mmCIF file of C-alpha atoms (C1' of nucleotides) in Angstrom:
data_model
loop_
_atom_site.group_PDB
_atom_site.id
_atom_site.type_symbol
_atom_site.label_atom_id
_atom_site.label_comp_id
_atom_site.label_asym_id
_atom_site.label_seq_id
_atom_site.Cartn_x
_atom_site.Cartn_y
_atom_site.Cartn_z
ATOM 1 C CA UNK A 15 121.860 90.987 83.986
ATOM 2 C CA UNK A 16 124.776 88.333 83.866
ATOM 3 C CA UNK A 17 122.905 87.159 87.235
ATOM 4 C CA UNK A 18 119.817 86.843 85.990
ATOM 5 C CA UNK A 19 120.473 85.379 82.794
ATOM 6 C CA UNK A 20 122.363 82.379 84.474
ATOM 7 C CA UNK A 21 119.425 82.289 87.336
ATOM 8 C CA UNK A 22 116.359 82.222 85.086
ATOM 9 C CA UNK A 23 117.838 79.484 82.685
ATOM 10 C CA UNK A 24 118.501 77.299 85.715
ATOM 11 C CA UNK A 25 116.028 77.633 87.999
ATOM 12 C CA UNK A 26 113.175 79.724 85.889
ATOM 13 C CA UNK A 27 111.609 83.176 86.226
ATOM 14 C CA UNK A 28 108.983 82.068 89.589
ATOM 15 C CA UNK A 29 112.187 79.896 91.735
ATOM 16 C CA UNK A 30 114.195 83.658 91.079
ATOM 17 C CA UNK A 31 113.967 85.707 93.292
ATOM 18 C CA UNK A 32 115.457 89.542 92.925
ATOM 19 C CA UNK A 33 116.938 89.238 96.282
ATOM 20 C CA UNK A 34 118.879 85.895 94.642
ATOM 21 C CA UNK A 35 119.826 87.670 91.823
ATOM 22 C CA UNK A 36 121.193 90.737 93.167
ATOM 23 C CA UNK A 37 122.950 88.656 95.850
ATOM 24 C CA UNK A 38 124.863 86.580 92.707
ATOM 25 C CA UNK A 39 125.580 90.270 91.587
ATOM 26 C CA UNK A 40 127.009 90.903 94.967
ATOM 27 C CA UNK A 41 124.229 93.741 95.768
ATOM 28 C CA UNK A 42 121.365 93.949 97.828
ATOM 29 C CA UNK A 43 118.384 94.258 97.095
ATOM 30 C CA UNK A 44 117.387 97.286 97.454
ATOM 31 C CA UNK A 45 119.381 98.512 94.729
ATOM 32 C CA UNK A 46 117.239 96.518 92.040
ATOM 33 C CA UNK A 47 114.631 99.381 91.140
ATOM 34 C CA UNK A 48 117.998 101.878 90.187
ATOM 35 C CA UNK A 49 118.419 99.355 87.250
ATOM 36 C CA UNK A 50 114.924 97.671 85.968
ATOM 37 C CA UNK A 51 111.323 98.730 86.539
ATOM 38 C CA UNK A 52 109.802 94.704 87.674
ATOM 39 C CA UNK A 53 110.865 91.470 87.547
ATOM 40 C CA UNK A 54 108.852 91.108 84.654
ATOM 41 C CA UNK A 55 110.989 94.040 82.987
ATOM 42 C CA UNK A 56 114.308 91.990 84.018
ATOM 43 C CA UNK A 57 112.857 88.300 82.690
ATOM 44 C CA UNK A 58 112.217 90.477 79.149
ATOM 45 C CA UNK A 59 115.252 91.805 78.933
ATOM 46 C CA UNK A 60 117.315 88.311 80.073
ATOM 47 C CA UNK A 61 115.199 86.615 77.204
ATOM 48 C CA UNK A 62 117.114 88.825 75.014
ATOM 49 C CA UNK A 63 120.638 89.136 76.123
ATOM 50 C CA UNK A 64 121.064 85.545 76.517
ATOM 51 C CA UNK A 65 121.435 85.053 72.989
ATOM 52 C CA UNK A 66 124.791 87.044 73.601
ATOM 53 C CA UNK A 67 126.092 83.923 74.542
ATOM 54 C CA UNK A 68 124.307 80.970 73.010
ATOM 55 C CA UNK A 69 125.305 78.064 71.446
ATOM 56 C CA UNK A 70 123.978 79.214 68.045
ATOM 57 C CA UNK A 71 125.971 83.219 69.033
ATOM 58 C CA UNK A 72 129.650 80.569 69.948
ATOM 59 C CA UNK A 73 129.619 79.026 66.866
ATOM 60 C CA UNK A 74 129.170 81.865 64.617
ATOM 61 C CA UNK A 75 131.402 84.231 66.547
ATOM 62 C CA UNK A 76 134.219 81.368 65.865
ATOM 63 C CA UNK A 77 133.313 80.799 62.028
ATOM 64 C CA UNK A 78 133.729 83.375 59.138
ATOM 65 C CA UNK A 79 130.462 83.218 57.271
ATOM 66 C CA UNK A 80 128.745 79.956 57.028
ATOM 67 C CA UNK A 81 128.835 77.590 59.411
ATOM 68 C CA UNK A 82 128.165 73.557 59.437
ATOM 69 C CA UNK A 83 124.521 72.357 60.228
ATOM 70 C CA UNK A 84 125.806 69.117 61.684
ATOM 71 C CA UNK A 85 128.479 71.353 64.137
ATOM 72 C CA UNK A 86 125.320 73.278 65.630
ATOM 73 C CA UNK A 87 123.584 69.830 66.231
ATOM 74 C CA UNK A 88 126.084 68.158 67.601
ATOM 75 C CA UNK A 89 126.654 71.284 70.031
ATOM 76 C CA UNK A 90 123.416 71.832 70.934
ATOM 77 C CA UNK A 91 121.839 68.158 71.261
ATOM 78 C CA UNK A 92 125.154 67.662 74.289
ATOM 79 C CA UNK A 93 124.948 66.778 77.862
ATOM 80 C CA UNK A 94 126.954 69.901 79.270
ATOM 81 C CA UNK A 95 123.839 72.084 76.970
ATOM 82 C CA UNK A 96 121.410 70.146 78.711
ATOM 83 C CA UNK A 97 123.101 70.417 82.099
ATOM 84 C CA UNK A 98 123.991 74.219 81.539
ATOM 85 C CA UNK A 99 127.546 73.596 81.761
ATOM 86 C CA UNK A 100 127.834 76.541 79.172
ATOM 87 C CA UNK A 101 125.349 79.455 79.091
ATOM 88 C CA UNK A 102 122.227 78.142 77.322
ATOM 89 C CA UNK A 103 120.239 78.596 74.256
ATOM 90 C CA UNK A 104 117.114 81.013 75.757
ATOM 91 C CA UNK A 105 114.777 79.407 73.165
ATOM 92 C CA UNK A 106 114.726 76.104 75.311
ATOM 93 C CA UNK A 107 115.662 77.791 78.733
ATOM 94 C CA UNK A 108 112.842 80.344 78.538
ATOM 95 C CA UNK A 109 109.940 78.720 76.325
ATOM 96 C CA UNK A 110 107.506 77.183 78.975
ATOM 97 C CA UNK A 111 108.378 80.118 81.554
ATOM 98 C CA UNK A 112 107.235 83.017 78.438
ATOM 99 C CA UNK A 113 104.540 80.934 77.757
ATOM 100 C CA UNK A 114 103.489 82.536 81.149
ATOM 101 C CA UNK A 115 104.536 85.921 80.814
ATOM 102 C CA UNK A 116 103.156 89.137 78.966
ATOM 103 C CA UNK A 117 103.046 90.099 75.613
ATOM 104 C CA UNK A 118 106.493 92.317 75.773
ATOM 105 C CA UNK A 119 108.322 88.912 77.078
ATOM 106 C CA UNK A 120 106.405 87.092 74.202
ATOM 107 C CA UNK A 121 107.580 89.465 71.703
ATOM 108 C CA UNK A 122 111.149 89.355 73.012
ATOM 109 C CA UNK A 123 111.452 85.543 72.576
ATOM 110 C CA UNK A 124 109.463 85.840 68.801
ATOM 111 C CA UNK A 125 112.294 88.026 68.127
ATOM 112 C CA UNK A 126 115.345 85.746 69.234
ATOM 113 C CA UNK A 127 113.483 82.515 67.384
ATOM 114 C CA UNK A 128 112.900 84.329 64.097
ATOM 115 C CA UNK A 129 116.517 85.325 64.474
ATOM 116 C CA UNK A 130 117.553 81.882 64.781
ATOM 117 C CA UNK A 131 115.360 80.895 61.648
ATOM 118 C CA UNK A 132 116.544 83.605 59.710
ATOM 119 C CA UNK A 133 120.402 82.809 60.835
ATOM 120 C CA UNK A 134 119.747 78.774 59.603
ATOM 121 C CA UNK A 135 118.398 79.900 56.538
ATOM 122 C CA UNK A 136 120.971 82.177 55.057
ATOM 123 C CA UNK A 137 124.351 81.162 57.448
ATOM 124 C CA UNK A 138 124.534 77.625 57.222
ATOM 125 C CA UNK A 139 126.315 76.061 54.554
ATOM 126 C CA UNK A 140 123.699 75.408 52.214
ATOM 127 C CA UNK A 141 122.194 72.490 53.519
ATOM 128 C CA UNK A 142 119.452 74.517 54.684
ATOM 129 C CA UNK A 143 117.381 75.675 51.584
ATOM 130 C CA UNK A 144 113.877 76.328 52.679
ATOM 131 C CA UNK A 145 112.467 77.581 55.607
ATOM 132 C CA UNK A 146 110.287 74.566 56.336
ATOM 133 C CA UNK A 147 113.408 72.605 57.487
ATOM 134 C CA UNK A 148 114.927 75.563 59.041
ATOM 135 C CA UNK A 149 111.549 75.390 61.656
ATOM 136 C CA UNK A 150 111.263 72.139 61.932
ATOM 137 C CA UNK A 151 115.343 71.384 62.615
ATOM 138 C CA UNK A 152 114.682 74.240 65.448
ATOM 139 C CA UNK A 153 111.805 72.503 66.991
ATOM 140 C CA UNK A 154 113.613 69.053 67.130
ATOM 141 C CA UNK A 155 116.868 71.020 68.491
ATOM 142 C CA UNK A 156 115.046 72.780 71.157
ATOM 143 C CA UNK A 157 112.343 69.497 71.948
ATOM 144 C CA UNK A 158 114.926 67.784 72.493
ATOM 145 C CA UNK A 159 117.463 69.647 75.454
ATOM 146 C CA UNK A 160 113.558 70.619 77.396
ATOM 147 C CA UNK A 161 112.579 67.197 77.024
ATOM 148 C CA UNK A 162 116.022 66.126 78.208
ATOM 149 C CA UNK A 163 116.242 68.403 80.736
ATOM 150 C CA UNK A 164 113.379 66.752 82.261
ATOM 151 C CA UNK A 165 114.251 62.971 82.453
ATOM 152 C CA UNK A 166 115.925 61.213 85.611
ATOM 153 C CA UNK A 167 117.391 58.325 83.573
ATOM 154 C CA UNK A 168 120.667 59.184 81.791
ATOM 155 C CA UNK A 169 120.466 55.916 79.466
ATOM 156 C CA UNK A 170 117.231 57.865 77.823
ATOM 157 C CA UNK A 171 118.737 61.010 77.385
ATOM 158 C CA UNK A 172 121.469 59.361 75.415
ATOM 159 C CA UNK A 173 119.376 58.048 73.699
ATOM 160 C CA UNK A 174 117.246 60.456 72.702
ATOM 161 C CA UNK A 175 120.140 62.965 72.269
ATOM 162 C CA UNK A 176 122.052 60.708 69.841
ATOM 163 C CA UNK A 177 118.269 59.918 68.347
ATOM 164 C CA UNK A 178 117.649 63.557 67.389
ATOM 165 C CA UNK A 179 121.592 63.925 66.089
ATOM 166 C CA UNK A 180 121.363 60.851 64.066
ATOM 167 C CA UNK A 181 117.725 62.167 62.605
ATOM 168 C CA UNK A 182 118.453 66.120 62.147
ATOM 169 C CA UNK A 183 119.786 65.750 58.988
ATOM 170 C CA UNK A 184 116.577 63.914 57.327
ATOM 171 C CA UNK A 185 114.971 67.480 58.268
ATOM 172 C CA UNK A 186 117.827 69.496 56.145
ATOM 173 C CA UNK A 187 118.282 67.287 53.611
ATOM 174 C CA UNK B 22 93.250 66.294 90.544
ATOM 175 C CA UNK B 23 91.393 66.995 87.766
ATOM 176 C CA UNK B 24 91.636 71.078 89.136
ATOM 177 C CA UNK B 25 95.622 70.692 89.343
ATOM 178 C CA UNK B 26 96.281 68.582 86.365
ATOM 179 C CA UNK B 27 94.662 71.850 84.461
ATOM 180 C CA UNK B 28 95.728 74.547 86.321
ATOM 181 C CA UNK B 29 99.391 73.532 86.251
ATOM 182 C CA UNK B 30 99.396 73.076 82.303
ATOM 183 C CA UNK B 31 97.677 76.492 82.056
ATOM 184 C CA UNK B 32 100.029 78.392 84.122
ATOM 185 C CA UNK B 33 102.987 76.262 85.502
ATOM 186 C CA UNK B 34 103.831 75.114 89.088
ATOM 187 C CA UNK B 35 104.907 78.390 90.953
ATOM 188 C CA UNK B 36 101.710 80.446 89.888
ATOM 189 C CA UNK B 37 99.145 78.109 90.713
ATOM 190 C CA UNK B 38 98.487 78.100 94.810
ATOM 191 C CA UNK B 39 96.789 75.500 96.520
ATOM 192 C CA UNK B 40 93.932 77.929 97.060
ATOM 193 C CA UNK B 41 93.568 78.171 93.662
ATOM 194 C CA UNK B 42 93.922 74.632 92.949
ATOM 195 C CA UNK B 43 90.852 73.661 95.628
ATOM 196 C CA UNK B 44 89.123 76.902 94.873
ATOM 197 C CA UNK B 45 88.999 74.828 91.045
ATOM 198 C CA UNK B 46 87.687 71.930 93.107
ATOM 199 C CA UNK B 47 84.992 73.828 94.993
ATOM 200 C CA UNK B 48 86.705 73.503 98.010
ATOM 201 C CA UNK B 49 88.545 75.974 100.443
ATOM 202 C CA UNK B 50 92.354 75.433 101.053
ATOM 203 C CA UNK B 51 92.362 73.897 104.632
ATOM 204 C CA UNK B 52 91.324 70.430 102.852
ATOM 205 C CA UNK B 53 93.654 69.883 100.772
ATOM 206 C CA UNK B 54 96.178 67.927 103.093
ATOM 207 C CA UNK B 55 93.550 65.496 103.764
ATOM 208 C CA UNK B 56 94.422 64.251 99.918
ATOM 209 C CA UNK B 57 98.044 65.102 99.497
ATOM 210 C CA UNK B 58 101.126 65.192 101.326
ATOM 211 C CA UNK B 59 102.168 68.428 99.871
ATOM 212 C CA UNK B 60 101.881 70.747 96.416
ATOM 213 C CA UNK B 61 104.914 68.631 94.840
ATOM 214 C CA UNK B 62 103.475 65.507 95.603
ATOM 215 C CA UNK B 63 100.022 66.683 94.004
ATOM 216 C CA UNK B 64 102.333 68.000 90.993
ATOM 217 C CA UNK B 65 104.241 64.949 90.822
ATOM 218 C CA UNK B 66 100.666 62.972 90.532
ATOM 219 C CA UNK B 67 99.233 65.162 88.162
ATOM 220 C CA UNK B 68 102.742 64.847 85.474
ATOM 221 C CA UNK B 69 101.412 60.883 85.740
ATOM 222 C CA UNK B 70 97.034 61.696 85.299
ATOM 223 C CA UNK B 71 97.720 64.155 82.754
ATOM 224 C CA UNK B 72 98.374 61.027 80.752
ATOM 225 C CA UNK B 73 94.526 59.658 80.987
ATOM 226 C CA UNK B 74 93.317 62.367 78.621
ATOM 227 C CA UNK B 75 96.301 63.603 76.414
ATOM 228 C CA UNK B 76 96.360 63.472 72.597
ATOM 229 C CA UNK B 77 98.007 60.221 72.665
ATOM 230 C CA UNK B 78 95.480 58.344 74.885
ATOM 231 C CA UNK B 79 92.234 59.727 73.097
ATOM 232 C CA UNK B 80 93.605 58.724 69.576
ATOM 233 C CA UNK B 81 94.400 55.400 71.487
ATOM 234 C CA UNK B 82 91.370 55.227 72.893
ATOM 235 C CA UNK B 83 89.428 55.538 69.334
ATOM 236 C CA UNK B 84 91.667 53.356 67.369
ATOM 237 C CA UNK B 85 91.652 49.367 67.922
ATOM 238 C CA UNK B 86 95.216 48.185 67.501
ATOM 239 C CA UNK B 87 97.485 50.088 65.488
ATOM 240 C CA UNK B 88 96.729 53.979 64.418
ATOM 241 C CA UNK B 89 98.276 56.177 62.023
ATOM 242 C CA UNK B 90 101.328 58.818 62.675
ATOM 243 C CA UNK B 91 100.082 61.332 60.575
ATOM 244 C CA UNK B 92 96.535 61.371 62.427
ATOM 245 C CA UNK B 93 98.709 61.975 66.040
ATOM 246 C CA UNK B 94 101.192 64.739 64.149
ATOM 247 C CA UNK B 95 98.152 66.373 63.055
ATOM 248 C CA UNK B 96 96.436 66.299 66.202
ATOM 249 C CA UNK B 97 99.382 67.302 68.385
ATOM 250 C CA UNK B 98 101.037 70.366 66.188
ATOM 251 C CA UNK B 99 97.175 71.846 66.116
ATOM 252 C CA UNK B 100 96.286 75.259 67.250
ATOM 253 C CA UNK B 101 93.662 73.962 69.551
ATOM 254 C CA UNK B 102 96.669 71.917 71.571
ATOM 255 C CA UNK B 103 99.011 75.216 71.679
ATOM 256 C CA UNK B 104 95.955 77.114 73.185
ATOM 257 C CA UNK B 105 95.049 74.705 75.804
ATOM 258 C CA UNK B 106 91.489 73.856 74.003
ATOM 259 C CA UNK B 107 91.825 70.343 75.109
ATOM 260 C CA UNK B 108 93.873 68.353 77.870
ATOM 261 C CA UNK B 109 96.860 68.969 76.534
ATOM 262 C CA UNK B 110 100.309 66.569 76.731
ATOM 263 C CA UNK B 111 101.656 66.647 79.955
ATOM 264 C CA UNK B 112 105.460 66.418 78.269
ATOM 265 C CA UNK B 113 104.908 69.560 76.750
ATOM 266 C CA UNK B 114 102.699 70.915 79.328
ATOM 267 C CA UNK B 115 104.731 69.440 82.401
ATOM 268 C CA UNK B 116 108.471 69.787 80.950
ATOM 269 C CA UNK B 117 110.233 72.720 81.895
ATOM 270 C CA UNK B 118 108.667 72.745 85.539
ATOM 271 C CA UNK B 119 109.481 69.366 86.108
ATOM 272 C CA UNK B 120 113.525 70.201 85.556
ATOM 273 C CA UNK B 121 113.156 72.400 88.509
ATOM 274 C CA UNK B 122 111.420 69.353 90.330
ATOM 275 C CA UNK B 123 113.083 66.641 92.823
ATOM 276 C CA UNK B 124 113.826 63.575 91.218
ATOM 277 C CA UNK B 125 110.452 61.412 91.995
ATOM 278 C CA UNK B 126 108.981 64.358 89.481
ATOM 279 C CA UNK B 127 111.315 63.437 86.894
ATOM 280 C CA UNK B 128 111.041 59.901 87.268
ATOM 281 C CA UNK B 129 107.163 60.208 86.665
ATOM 282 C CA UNK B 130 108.108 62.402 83.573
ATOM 283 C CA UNK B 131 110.345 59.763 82.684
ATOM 284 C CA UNK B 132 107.912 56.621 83.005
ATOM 285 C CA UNK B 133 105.203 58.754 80.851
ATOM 286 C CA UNK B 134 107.587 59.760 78.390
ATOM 287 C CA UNK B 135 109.349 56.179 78.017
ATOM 288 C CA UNK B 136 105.708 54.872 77.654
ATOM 289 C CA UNK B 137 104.988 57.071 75.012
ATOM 290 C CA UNK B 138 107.978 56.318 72.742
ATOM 291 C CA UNK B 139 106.829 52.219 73.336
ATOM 292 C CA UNK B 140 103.368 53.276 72.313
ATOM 293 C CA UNK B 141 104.870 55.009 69.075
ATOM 294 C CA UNK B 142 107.323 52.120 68.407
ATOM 295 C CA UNK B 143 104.689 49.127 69.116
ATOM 296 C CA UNK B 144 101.056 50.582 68.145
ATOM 297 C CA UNK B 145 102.056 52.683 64.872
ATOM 298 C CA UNK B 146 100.598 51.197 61.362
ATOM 299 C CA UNK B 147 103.991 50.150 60.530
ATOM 300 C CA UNK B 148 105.513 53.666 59.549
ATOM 301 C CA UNK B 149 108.059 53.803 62.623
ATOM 302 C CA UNK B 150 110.146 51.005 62.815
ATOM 303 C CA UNK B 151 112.805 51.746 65.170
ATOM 304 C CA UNK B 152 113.375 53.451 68.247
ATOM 305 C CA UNK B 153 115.350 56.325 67.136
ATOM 306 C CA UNK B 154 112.524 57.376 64.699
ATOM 307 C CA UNK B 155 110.341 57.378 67.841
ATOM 308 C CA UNK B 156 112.480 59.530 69.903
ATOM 309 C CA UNK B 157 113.469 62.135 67.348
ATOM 310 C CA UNK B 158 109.257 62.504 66.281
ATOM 311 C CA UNK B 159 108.865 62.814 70.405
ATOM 312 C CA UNK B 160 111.336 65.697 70.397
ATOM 313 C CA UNK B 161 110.318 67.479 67.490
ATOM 314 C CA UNK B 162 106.110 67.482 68.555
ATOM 315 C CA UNK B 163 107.222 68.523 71.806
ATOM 316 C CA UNK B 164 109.361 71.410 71.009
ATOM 317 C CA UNK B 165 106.823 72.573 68.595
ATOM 318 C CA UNK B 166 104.112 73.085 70.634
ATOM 319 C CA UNK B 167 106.522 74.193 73.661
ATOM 320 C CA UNK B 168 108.038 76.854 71.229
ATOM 321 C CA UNK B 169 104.617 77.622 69.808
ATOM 322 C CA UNK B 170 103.009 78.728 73.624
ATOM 323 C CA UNK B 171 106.267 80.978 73.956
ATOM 324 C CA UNK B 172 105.624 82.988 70.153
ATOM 325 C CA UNK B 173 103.693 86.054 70.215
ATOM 326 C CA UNK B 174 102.807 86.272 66.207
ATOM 327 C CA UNK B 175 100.264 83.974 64.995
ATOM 328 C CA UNK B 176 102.010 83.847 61.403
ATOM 329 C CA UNK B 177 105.092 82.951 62.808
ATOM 330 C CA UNK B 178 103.176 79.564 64.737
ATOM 331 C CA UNK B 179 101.244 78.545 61.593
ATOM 332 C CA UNK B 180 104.743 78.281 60.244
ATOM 333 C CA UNK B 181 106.031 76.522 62.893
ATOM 334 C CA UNK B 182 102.968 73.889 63.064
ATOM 335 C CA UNK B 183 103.267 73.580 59.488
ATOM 336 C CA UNK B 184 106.604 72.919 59.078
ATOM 337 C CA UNK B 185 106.772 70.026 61.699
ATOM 338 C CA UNK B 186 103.887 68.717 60.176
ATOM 339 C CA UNK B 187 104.977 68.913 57.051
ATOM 340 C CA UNK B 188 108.891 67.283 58.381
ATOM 341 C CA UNK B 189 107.609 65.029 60.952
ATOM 342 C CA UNK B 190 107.282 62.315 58.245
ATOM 343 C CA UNK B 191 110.973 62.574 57.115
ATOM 344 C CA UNK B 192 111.814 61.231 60.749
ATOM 345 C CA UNK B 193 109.647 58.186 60.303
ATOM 346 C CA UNK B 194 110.704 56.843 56.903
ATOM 347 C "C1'" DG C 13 86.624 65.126 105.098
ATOM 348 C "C1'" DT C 14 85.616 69.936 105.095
ATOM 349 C "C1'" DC C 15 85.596 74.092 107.352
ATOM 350 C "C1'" DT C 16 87.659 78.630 109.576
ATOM 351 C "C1'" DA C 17 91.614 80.650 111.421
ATOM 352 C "C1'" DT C 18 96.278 81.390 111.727
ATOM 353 C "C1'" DA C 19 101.112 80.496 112.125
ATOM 354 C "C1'" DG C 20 105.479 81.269 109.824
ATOM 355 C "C1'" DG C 21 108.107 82.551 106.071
ATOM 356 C "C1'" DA C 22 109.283 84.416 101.575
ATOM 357 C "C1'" DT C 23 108.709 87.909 98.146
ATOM 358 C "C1'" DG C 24 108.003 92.169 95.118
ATOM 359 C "C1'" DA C 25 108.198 96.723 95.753
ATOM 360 C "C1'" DT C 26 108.984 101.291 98.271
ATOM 361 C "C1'" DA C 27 111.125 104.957 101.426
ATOM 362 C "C1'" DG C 28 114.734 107.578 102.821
ATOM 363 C "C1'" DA C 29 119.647 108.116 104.458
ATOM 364 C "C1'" DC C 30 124.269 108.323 102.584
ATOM 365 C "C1'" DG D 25 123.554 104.145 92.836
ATOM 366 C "C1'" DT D 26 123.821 101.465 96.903
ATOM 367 C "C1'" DC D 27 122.472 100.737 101.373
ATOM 368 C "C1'" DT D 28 119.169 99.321 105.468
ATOM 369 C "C1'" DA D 29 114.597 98.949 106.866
ATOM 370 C "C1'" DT D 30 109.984 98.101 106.097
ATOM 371 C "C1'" DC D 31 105.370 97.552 103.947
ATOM 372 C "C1'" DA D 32 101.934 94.725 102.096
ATOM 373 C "C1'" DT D 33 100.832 90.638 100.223
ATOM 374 C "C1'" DC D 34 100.770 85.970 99.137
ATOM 375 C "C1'" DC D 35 101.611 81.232 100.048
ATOM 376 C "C1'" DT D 36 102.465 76.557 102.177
ATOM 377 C "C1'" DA D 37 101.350 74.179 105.903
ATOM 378 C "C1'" DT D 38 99.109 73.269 110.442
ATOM 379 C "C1'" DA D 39 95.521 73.294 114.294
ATOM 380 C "C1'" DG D 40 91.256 72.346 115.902
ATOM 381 C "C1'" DA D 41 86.001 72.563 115.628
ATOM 382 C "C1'" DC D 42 82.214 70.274 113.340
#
DNA sequence: GTCTATAGGATGATAGAC
DNA sequence: GTCTATCATCCTATAGAC
């Protein structure tokens, strides 16, 4: 699952293939179907296990109760989150890839971004009041590593990182 | 090209074949390499025409000189642009499979998505005055459609759609 | 330029031994 | 549970007739 999680994020659930992942598990493939049903099954379940690790999972493992808006910005809005220097937030990893998947997949990821609402809503140090800017803060957070991910030209992902940093907190305020 | 440009926004660049793509067209496969060099050079072309009929370019296309933010917010954060009922943006559409594309992808991402933020920082009515104001509304209408085409409860996207709507003006002020 | 036909390779999934 | 071996299918790309 650790496999697939870091193999999906990077590459995305059609560039995967199972023989890939269980040779980054040090298995062959054969052994797949003793552990998951489909690849569709495995894509499902990575949607959901990745948020083990995510930026948003780091920050609150490290803080005791609420945690600082601007921190979670500033962490995930970074070149090594963009580049997947750390494991990845699956609600920008995953999102055009589920877009293409089933309902099960579709109702994985609904669960992991209603998570994240509800954790900006009641965890964050009370800059966050209503949901409105809880949604909209997660929109510009997660438009903004996809979009980056996607550019050639470092000067415009600076920008548009710092851009989106420098403008979260009209959304909060 | 008109076959690609929607085929690959509908279902992404791995589960669209080339038989598919001329089978669109009303062609069979066998002629497709007397138009393209390959399937990422047709991809790579299609990032770029997407452009001729997204949101931005039909708004463009009505107004004479200068048109209003909230008319493009409203436009792009719609239901009908989530489902695909029109030619949708190819930077939402396009993004995630063009980070798993070779760089002359990218750099047509790159050259649509710079033109877009010149568009928004030369032909608004006067509401977005710098650059970073640009960038950030950029990120947030992308990653609320992108998010929306990955959610699974309709409740849960009216939300979403609402709340950008409702915030995308805070980024422009 | 379009067609049929096919090469050549990768992939998801299965079978059966250990 | 893991292995090797294989099936069946799909896909990109090419060849050659018209």
């Amino acid at each position: 699952m650790k496999s697939a999680v870091k193999l999906f994020a990077q590459k995305g659930f059609s560039c995967v293939s199972l023989g890939d992942v269980m040779k980054d598990a040090k298995l062959t493939h054969g052994a797949f179907y003793a552990h998951f049903d489909s690849k569709q099954t495995l894509y499902k379940e990575a949607v959901s296990a990745a948020t083990e690790h995510s930026p948003l999972a780091t920050i609150l493992r490290k803080s005791e109760g609420a945690f600082s808006v601007d921190k979670l910005v500033s962490n995930y809005l970074c070149h090594d989150h963009v580049d997947q220097k750390f494991s990845p937030c699956p609600l920008a990893a995953f999102a055009t890839d589920t877009s293409n998947q089933n309902g099960e997949t579709k109702e994985a990821y609904t669960k992991v971004f209603t998570g994240l609402i509800d954790i900006l809503e009641s965890k964050t140090d009370g800059h966050i009041n209503d949901r409105e800017s809880a949604l909209s803060l997660a929109a510009l957070l997660i438009g903004g590593v996809v979009v980056s991910r996607a550019l050639n030209d470092k000067e415009t992902i600076d920008e548009l990182l710092a851009a989106c940093i420098s403008k979260a907190s009209k959304l909060v305020e």
